[in-house]
Short mmCIF file of C-alpha atoms in Angstrom, two decimals:
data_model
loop_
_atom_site.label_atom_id
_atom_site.label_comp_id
_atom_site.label_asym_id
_atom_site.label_seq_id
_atom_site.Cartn_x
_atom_site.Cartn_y
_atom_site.Cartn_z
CA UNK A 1 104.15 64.04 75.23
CA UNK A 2 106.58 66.60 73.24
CA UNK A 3 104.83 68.57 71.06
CA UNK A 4 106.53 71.24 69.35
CA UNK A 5 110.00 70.52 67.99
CA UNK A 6 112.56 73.39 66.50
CA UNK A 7 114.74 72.78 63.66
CA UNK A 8 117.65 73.92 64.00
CA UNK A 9 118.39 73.87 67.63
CA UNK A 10 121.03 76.60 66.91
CA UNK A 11 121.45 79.17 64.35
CA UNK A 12 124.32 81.88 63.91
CA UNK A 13 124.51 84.18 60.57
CA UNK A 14 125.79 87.34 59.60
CA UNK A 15 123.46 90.76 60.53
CA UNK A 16 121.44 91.86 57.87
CA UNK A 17 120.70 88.13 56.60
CA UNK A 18 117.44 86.50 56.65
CA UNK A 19 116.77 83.50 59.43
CA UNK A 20 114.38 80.95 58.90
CA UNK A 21 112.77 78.78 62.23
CA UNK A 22 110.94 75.57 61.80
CA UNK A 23 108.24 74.13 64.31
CA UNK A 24 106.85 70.56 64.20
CA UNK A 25 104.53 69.41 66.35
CA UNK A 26 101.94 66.74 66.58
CA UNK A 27 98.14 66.92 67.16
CA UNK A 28 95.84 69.11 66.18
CA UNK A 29 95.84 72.81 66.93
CA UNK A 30 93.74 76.02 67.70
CA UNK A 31 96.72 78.20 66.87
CA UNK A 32 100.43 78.36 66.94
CA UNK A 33 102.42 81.33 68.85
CA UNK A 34 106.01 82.06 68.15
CA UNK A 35 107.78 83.57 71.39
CA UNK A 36 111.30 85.24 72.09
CA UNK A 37 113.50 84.68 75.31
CA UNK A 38 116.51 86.50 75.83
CA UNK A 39 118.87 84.82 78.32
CA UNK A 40 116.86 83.89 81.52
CA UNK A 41 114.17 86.66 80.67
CA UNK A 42 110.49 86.67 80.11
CA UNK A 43 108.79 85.23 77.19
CA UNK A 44 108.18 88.01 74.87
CA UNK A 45 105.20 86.80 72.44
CA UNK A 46 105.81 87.42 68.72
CA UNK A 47 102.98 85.93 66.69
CA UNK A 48 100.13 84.07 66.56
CA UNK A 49 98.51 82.22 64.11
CA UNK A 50 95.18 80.45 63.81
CA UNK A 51 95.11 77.00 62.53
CA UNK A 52 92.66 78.72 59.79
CA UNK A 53 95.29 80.78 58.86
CA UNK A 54 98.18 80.09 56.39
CA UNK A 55 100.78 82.90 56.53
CA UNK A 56 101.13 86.05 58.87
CA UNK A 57 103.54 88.95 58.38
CA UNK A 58 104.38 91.41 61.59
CA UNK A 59 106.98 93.72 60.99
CA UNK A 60 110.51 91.64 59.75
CA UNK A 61 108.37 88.17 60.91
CA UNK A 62 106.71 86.07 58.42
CA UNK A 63 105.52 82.92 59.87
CA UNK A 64 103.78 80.00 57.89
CA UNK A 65 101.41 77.37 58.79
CA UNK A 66 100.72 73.98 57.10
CA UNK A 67 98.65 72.04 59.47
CA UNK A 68 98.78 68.87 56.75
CA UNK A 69 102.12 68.62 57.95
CA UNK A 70 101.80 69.89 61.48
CA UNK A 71 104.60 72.40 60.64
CA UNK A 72 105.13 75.92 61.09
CA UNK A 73 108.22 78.58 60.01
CA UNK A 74 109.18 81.51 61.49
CA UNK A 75 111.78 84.10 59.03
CA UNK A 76 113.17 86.80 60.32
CA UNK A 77 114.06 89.16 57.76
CA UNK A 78 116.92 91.60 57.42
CA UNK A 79 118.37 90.38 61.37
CA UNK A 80 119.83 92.92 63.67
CA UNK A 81 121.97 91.96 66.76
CA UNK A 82 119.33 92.77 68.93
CA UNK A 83 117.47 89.55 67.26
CA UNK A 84 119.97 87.41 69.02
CA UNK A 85 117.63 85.22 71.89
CA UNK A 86 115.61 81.64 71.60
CA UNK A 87 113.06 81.58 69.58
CA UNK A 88 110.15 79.00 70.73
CA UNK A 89 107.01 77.74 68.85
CA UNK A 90 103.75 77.07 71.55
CA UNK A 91 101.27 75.28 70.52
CA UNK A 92 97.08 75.52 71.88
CA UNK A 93 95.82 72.42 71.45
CA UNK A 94 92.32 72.07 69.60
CA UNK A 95 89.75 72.15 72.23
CA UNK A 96 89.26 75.66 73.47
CA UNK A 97 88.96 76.00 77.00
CA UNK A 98 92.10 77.50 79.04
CA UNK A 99 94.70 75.03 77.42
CA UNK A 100 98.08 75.45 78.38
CA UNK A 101 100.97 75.88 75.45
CA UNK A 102 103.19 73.51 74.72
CA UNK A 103 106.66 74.64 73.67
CA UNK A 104 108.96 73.08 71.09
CA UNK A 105 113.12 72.78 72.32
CA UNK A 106 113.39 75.88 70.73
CA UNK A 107 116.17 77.88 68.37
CA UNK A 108 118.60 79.79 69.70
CA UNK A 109 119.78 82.47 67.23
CA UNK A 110 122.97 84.12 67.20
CA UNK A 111 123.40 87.03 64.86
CA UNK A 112 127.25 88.32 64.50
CA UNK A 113 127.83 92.01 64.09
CA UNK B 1 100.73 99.31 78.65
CA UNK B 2 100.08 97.19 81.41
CA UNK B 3 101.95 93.69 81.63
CA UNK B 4 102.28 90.55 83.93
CA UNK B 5 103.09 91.60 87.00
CA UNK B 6 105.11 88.87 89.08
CA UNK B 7 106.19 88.65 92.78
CA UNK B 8 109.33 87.98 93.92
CA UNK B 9 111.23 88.26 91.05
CA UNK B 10 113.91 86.25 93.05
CA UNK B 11 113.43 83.45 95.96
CA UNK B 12 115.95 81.60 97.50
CA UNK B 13 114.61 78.38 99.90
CA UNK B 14 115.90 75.71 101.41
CA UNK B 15 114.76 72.22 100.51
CA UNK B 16 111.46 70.95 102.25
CA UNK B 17 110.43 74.44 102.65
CA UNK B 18 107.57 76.30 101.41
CA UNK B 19 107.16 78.99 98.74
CA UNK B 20 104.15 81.02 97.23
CA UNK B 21 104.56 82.86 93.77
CA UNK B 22 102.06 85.35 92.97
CA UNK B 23 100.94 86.58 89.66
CA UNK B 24 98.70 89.88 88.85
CA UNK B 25 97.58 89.27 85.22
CA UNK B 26 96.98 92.13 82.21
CA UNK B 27 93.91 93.79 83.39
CA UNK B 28 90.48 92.57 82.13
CA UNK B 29 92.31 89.41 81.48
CA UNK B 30 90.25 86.55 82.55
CA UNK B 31 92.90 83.41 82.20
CA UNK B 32 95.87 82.61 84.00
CA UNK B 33 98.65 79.95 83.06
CA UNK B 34 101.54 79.02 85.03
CA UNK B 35 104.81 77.31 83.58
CA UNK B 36 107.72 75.80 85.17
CA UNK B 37 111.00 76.49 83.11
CA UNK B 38 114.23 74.36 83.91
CA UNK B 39 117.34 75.72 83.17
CA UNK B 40 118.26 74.85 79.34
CA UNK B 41 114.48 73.84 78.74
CA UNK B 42 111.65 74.30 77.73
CA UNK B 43 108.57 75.98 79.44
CA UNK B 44 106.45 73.33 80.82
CA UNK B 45 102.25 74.64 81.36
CA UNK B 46 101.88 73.57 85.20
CA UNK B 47 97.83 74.90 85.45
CA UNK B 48 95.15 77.36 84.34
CA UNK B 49 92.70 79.38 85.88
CA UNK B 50 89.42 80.77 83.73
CA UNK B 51 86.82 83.11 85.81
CA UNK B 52 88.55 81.82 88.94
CA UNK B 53 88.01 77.74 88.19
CA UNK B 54 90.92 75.34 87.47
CA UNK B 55 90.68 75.27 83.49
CA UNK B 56 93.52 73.22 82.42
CA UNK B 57 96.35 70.88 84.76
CA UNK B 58 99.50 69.95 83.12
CA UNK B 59 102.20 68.97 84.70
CA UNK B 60 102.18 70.05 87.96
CA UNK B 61 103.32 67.74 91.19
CA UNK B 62 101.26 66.82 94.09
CA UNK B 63 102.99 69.11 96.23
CA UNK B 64 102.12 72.32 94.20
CA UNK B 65 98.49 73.83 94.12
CA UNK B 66 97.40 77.31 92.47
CA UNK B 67 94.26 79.41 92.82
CA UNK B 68 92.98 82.48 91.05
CA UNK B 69 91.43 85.31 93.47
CA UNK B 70 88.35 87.40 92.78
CA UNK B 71 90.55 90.54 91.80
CA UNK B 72 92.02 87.53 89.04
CA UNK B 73 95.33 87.35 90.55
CA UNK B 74 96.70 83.68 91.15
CA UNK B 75 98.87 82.00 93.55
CA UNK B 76 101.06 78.90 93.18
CA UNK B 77 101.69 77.78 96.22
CA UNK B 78 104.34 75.36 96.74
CA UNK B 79 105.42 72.45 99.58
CA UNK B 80 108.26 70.20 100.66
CA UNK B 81 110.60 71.89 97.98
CA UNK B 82 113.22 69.70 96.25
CA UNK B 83 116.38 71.03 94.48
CA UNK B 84 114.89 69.87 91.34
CA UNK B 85 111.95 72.50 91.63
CA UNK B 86 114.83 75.34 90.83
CA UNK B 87 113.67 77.11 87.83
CA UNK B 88 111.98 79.84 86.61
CA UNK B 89 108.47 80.23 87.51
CA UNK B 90 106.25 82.35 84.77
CA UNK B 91 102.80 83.13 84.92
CA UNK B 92 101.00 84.10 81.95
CA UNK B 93 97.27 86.05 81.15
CA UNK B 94 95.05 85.88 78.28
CA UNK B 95 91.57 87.25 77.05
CA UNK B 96 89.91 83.93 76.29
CA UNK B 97 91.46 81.97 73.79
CA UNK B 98 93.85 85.03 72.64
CA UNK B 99 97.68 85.39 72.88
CA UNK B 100 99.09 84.67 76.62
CA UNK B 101 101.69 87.48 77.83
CA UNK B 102 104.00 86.33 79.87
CA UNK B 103 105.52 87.68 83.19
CA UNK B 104 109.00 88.37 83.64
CA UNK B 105 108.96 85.26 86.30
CA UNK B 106 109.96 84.30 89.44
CA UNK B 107 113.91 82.57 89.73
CA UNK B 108 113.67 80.22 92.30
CA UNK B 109 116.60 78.28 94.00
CA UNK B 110 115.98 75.80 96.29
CA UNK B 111 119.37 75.03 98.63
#
């Protein structure tokens, strides 16, 4: 079944402005991983957050966590152009063990110069 | 630092042929994932490997089957190719129940 989903599906805005990912998803959770994928590249891993956890900062990334309402944000603060890529949300199911992620649709972001 | 180490980056087969991906994970990683990525989509989790056992199974055909080795690297091995199995291939490591890196992945196009 889908898990994660990403609101919006696309995103452009101006360089230097903030961007703000959201991340649904559906059961529970051990954590919540935010990833980055440039154009048919690898999946570069951002953030991760525990399902114990409420907020995490790294750098320009805040990301957010309300597992009442299964959601999860990701802001980017002060973009660059280099911040253009999709931005995914992965869920670990609760469990432990060797689960496999599951990824939301994802964002793609566009930042203009 | 050291990062997921994938091989080929690039495979090109024909259809009902075979192909075998391999995957050296993060060293003194214990866990590997493998996911299946279609073009426009989303990464899909195929399988898992922890301490060389089958850990997790998602959704991975008939037709595909992994193992980890003792050195931890895996293999997904893969039979009777259709065109739909064209995608990227990653393969991912992890520390027990910690972030998974992800390889650059493996394009493959079946003709």
């Amino acid at each position: 079944s889908q898990q994660g989903e990403e609101d919006p599906q696309a995103l452009s805005i101006q360089e230097g402005e903030n961007a703000t990912m959201n991340c649904s998803y559906k059961t529970s959770i051990n954590n919540l991983q935010w990833y980055r994928q440039n154009s048919g590249r690898g999946l570069v891993h951002l953030i991760l957050i525990r399902s114990n956890e409420r907020e995490k900062h790294s750098g320009r990334l805040r990301v957010t966590l309300d597992t009442s309402k299964k959601s999860s944000s990701l802001l980017i603060t002060a973009s660059r152009a280099a911040d253009t890529a999709s931005y995914f949300c992965a869920t670990d199911a609760y469990g432990g063990g060797a689960d496999g992620l599951t990824f939301g649709k994802g964002t793609h972001l566009i930042i203009q110069p | 630092a050291a990062g997921v180490i994938q091989s080929p980056r690039h495979l090109i087969k024909e259809k009902r042929e075979t192909a075998t991906l391999k995957c050296y994970p993060i060293p003194r990683h214990d866990t590997v994932y493998w996911y299946q990525q279609g073009p426009g989509q989303d990464p899909q989790f195929l399988i898992s490997f922890y301490e060389k056992m089958q850990s997790d199974k998602g959704s991975i055909p008939d037709r595909f089957s992994a193992q980890q080795f003792s050195d931890y690297h895996s293999e997904l091995n893969m039979s009777s190719l259709e065109l739909g199995d064209s995608a990227l291939y990653f393969c991912a490591s992890s520390a027990s129940d910690s972030e998974q890196y992800f390889g650059p992945g493996t394009r493959l196009t079946v003709t």
